[in-house]
Structure formats: C-alpha cells, structure tokens
Short mmCIF file of C-alpha atoms in Angstrom, two decimals:
data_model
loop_
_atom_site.label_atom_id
_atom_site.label_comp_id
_atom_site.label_asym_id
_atom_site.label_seq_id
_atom_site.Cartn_x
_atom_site.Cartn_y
_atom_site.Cartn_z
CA UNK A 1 0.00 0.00 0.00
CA UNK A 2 1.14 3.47 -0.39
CA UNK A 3 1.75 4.99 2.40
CA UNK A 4 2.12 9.10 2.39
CA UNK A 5 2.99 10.70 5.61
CA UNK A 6 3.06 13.89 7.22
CA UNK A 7 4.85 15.51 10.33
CA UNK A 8 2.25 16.39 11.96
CA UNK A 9 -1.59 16.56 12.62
CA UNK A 10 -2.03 19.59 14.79
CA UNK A 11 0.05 22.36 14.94
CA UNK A 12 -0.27 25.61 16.53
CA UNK A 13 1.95 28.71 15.40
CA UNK A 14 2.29 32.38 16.01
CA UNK A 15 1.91 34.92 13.10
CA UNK A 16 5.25 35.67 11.89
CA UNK A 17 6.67 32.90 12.69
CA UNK A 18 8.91 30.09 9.83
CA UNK A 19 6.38 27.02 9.70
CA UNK A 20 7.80 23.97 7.78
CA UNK A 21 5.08 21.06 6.97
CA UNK A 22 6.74 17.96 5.77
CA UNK A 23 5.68 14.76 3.80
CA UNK A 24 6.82 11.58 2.92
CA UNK A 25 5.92 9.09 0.57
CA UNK A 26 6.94 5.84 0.43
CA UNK A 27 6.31 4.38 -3.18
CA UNK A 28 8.29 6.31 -5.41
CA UNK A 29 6.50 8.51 -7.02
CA UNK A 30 7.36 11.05 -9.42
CA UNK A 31 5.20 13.56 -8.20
CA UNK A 32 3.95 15.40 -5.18
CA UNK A 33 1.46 18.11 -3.96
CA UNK A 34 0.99 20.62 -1.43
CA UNK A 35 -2.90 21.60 -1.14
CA UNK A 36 -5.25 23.77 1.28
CA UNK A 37 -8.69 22.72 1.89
CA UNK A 38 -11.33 25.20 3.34
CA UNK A 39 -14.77 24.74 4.11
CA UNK A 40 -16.69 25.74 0.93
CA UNK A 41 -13.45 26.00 -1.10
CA UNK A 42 -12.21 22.23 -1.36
CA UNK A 43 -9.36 21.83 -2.82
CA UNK A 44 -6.89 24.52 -3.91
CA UNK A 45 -3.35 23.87 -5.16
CA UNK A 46 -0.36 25.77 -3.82
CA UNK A 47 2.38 23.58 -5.26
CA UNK A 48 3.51 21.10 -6.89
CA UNK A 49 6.67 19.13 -7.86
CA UNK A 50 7.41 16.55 -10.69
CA UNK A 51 11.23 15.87 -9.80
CA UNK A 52 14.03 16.42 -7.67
CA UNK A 53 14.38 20.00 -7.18
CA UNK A 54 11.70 20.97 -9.54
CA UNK A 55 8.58 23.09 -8.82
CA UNK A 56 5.34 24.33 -10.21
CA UNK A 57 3.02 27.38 -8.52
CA UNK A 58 -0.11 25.80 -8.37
CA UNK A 59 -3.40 28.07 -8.55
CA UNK A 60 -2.40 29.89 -4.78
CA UNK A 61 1.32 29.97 -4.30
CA UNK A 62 1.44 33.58 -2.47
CA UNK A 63 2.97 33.21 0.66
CA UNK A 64 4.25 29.74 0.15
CA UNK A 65 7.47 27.81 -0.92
CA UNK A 66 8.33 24.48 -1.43
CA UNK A 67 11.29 22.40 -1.06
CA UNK A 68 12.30 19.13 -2.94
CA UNK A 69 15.90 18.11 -2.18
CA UNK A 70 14.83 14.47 -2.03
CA UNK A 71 12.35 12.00 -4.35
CA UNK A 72 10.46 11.05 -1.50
CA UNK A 73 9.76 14.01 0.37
CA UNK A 74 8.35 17.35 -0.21
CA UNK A 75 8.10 20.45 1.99
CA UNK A 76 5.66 23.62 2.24
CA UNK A 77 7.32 26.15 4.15
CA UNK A 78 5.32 29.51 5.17
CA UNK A 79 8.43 32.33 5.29
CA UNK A 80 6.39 34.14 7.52
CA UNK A 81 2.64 32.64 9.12
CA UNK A 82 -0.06 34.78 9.11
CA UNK A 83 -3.73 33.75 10.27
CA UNK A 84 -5.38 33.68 6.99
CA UNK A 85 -3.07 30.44 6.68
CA UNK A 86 -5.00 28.68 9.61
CA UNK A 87 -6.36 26.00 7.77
CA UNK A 88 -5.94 22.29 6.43
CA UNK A 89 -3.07 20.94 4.91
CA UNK A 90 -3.24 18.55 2.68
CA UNK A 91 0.21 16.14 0.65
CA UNK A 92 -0.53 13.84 -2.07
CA UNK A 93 1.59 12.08 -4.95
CA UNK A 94 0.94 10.14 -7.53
CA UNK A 95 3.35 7.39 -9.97
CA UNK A 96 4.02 8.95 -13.51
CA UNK A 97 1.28 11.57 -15.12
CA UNK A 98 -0.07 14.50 -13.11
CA UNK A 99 -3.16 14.62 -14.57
CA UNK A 100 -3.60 10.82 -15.40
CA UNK A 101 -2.58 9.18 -12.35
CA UNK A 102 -4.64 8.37 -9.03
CA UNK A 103 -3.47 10.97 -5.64
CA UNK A 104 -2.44 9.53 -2.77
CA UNK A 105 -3.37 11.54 0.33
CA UNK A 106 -1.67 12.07 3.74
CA UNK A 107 -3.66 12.65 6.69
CA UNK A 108 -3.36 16.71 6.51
CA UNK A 109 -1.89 18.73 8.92
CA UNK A 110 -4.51 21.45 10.96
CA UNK A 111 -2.21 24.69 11.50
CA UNK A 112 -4.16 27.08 13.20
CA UNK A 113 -1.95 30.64 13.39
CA UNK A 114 -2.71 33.04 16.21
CA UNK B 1 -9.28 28.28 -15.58
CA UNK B 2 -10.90 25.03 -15.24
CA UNK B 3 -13.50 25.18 -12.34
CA UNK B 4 -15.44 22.38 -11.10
CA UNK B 5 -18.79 22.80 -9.16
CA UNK B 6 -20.65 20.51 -6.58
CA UNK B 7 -23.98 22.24 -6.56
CA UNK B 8 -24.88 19.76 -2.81
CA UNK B 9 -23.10 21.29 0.15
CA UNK B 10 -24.79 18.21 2.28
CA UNK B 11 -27.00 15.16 1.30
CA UNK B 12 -28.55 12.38 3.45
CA UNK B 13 -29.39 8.99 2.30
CA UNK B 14 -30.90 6.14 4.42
CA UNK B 15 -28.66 2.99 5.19
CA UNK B 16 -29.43 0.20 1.52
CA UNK B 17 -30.98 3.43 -0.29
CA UNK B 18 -29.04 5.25 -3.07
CA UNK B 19 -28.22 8.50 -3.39
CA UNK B 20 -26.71 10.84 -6.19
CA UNK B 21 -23.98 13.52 -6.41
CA UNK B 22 -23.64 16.20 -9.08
CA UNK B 23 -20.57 17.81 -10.20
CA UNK B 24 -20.08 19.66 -13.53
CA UNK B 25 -16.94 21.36 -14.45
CA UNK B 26 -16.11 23.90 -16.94
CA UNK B 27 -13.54 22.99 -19.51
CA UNK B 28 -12.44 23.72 -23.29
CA UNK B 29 -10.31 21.20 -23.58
CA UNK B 30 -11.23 17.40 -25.20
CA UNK B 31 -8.97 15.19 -23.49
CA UNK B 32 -8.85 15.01 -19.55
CA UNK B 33 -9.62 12.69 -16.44
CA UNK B 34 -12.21 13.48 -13.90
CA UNK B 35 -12.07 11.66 -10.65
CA UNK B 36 -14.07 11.12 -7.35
CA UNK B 37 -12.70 11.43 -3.99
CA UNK B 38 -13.98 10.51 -0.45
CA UNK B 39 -12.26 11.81 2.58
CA UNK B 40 -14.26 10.04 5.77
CA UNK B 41 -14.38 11.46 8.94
CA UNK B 42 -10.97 12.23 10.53
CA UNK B 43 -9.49 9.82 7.59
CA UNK B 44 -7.11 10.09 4.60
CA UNK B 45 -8.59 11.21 1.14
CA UNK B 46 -9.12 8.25 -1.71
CA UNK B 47 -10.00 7.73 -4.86
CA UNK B 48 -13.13 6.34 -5.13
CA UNK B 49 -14.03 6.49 -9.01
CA UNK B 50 -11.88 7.73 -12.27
CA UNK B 51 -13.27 8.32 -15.81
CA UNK B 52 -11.16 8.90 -18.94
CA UNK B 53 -13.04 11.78 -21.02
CA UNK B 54 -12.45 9.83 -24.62
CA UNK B 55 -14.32 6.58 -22.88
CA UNK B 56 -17.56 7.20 -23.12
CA UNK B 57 -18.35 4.05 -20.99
CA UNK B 58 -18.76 5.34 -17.83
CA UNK B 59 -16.77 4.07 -15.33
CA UNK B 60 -17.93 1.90 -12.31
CA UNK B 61 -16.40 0.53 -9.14
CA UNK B 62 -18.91 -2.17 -6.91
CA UNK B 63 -21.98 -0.05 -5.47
CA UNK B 64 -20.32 3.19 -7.49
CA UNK B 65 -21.07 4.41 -10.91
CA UNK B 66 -20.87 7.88 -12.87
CA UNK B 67 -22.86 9.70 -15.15
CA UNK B 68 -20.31 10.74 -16.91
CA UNK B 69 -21.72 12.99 -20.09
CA UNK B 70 -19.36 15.10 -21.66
CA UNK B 71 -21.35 17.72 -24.11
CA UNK B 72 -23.10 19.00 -20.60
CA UNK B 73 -20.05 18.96 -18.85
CA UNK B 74 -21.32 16.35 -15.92
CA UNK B 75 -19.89 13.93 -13.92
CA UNK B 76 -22.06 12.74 -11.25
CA UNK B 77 -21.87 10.38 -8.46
CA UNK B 78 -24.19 7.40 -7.90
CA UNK B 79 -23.71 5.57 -4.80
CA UNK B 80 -26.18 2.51 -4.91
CA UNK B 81 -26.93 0.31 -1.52
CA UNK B 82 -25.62 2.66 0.89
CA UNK B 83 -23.29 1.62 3.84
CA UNK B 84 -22.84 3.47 6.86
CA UNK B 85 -18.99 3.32 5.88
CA UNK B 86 -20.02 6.00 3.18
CA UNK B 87 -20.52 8.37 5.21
CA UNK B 88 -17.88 11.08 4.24
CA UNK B 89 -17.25 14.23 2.33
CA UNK B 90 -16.83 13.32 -0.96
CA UNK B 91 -14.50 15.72 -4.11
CA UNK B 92 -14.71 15.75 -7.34
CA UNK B 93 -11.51 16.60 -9.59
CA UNK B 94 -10.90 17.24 -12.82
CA UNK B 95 -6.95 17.17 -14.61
CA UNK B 96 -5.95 17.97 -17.55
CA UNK B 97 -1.94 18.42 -18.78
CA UNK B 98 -0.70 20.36 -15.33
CA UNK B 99 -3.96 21.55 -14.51
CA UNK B 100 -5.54 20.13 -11.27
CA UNK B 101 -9.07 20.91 -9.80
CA UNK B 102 -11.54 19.93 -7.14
CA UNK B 103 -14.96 21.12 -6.63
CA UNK B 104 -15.93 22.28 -3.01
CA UNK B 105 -17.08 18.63 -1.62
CA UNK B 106 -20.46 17.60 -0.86
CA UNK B 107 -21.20 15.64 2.99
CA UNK B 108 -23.07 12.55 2.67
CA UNK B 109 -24.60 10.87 5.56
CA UNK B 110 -26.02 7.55 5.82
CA UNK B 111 -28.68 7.20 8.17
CA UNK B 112 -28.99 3.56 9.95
#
C-alpha cells in the first residue's frame, strides 16, 4: 500500500513565525502536492513538484514555498505565518502523469496561526 | 481556468438506499480525467471512481457508478446500496496536462 505521511496533525503557530510542513511518501513517485482545503473552497493547489528539485506554482502559491531536495519528500514552508493560513493541509503524490494518475493523500496537517 | 462545481453542500441517504452527487466542471479542452474522492471522517482522502473523457463508458467501481456525459459537462456520483462506511465528504476533480481541480465537496450521511 502506499503509504504518504506527514509531520504532523495539529500544529499551533504564532503569526510571523517560519512554519515547515513535511511529507513523505513511500512508493516512489514522481510527483507530489501541497494543497489547502477550506470549508466551501475544497481543494486549492499551492504547489507542486514533478522531480528532484523541480517546482510548479499551483493556482495559490502567495505566501508559500516548497522544497524538494529528495524523491520522497516534499516540503511547504510559510516564510512568515499569518492567520489567513489557519487551515488544512493537505500532501498527495501520484506514480508517472499529473493529470492521469490516481493521488495519494496524507492525513493533513490542521495549523491554526494566532 | 478550469472550475469544477458541486452544486450539494450536504446530502442524506438512508442505510441500503441510493443517493446521487452532481458535479459539472467547466472545460475547453477534449482530453482530460475526472475523478471522485472521499475523505471520511478524521481519515485520509481516496479515490473512489476515475473516468477517462475519450471513454464514453462510464466508469464503475462495486456499489459506485458515474454519469459521466461530456457535451453537458457532468460527472455525477451514484452511490447505490448505501453503507454506513459511506458516510464522508466526498470531491470531485478534474486534470488535464498540469492543470488540477476539485470542486468544493459535498457531505453525505447515511442514516442507519
């Protein structure tokens, strides 16, 4: 089974502050994704990466940055937290074709910012 | 932009009954992959149905099928012989080349 990971399921933070929210994925994959879910929103893309070291802005990248130094894990890092960033975090990957493939979700991270 | 609307913020369905989710999406494109997701209570997001837009059988996995008709732009979501295990919020996303999107979700309950 795949098996995606993240670091953590609740996390509290002050505005201002460096937040980094990792994931892991243990299959392989090509790709990986960093989204945001919000009641009434669903879904929105920040990131996402197709290789080692390689990036894409998704449809909401302001604020946001993403690291990639290895396949099997992917970071969103907030330079600088500020509460309209309080919300759910979501990781996925999937094998070979963005579009094509089947995600694989984590369990999202909750970061509330105060 | 592609944009995908779930017209049902919430929908309940009694336990063995079925029940039906909409979701139509706005696209120019001819070739893409639409896809239903479930995220249960406190649980990890999966896949629960995918349909290939140049099939136009539509696709079907045990007690779910879709509606999938592509001149209208629909995709919906028939969940037949409900199970209280259904109970979830449930996405649907449409892709195409780099271009990922997910509708706003729609909360089913099953009722025992």
């Amino acid at each position: 089974d795949v098996k995606v990971t993240q670091s953590s399921r609740y996390l509290v933070k002050r505005t201002g502050e460096k937040v980094f929210l990792e994931c892991v994925q243990d299959m392989d994959h090509e790709n990986m994704f960093w989204y945001r879910q919000d009641p009434g929103l669903g879904l929105r893309l920040i990131y996402f990466s197709y290789d080692v070291k390689m990036k894409e802005k998704g449809d909401i990248p302001e604020g946001y940055s993403v690291s990639r130094e290895k396949k099997e894990r992917f970071s969103l890092i907030l330079e600088s937290a500020s509460t309209n960033q309080t919300s759910m975090y979501l990781c996925a990957s999937n094998p070979q074709g963005i579009s094509t493939d089947t995600q694989y979700f984590g369990p999202g991270t909750r970061l509330t910012v105060l | 932009a592609q944009t995908v609307t779930q017209s049902q913020p919430e929908m309940s369905v009694q336990e063995a009954e079925t029940v039906t989710l909409s979701c139509t999406y706005d696209t120019s494109e001819n070739n893409y992959y639409l896809f239903w997701y479930k995220q249960p209570p406190s649980r990890q997001m999966i896949l629960v149905i995918r349909q290939e837009a140049y099939k136009q059988q539509n696709a079907t996995e045990n007690r779910f099928s879709v509606n999938f008709q592509k001149a209208a732009k629909s995709f919906s979501l028939k969940i037949s012989d409900s199970q209280l295990g259904d109970t979830a919020m449930y996405f649907c996303a449409y892709a195409n080349d780099y271009k990922l999107s997910f509708g706003a979700g729609t909360t089913v309950t099953v009722r025992a």
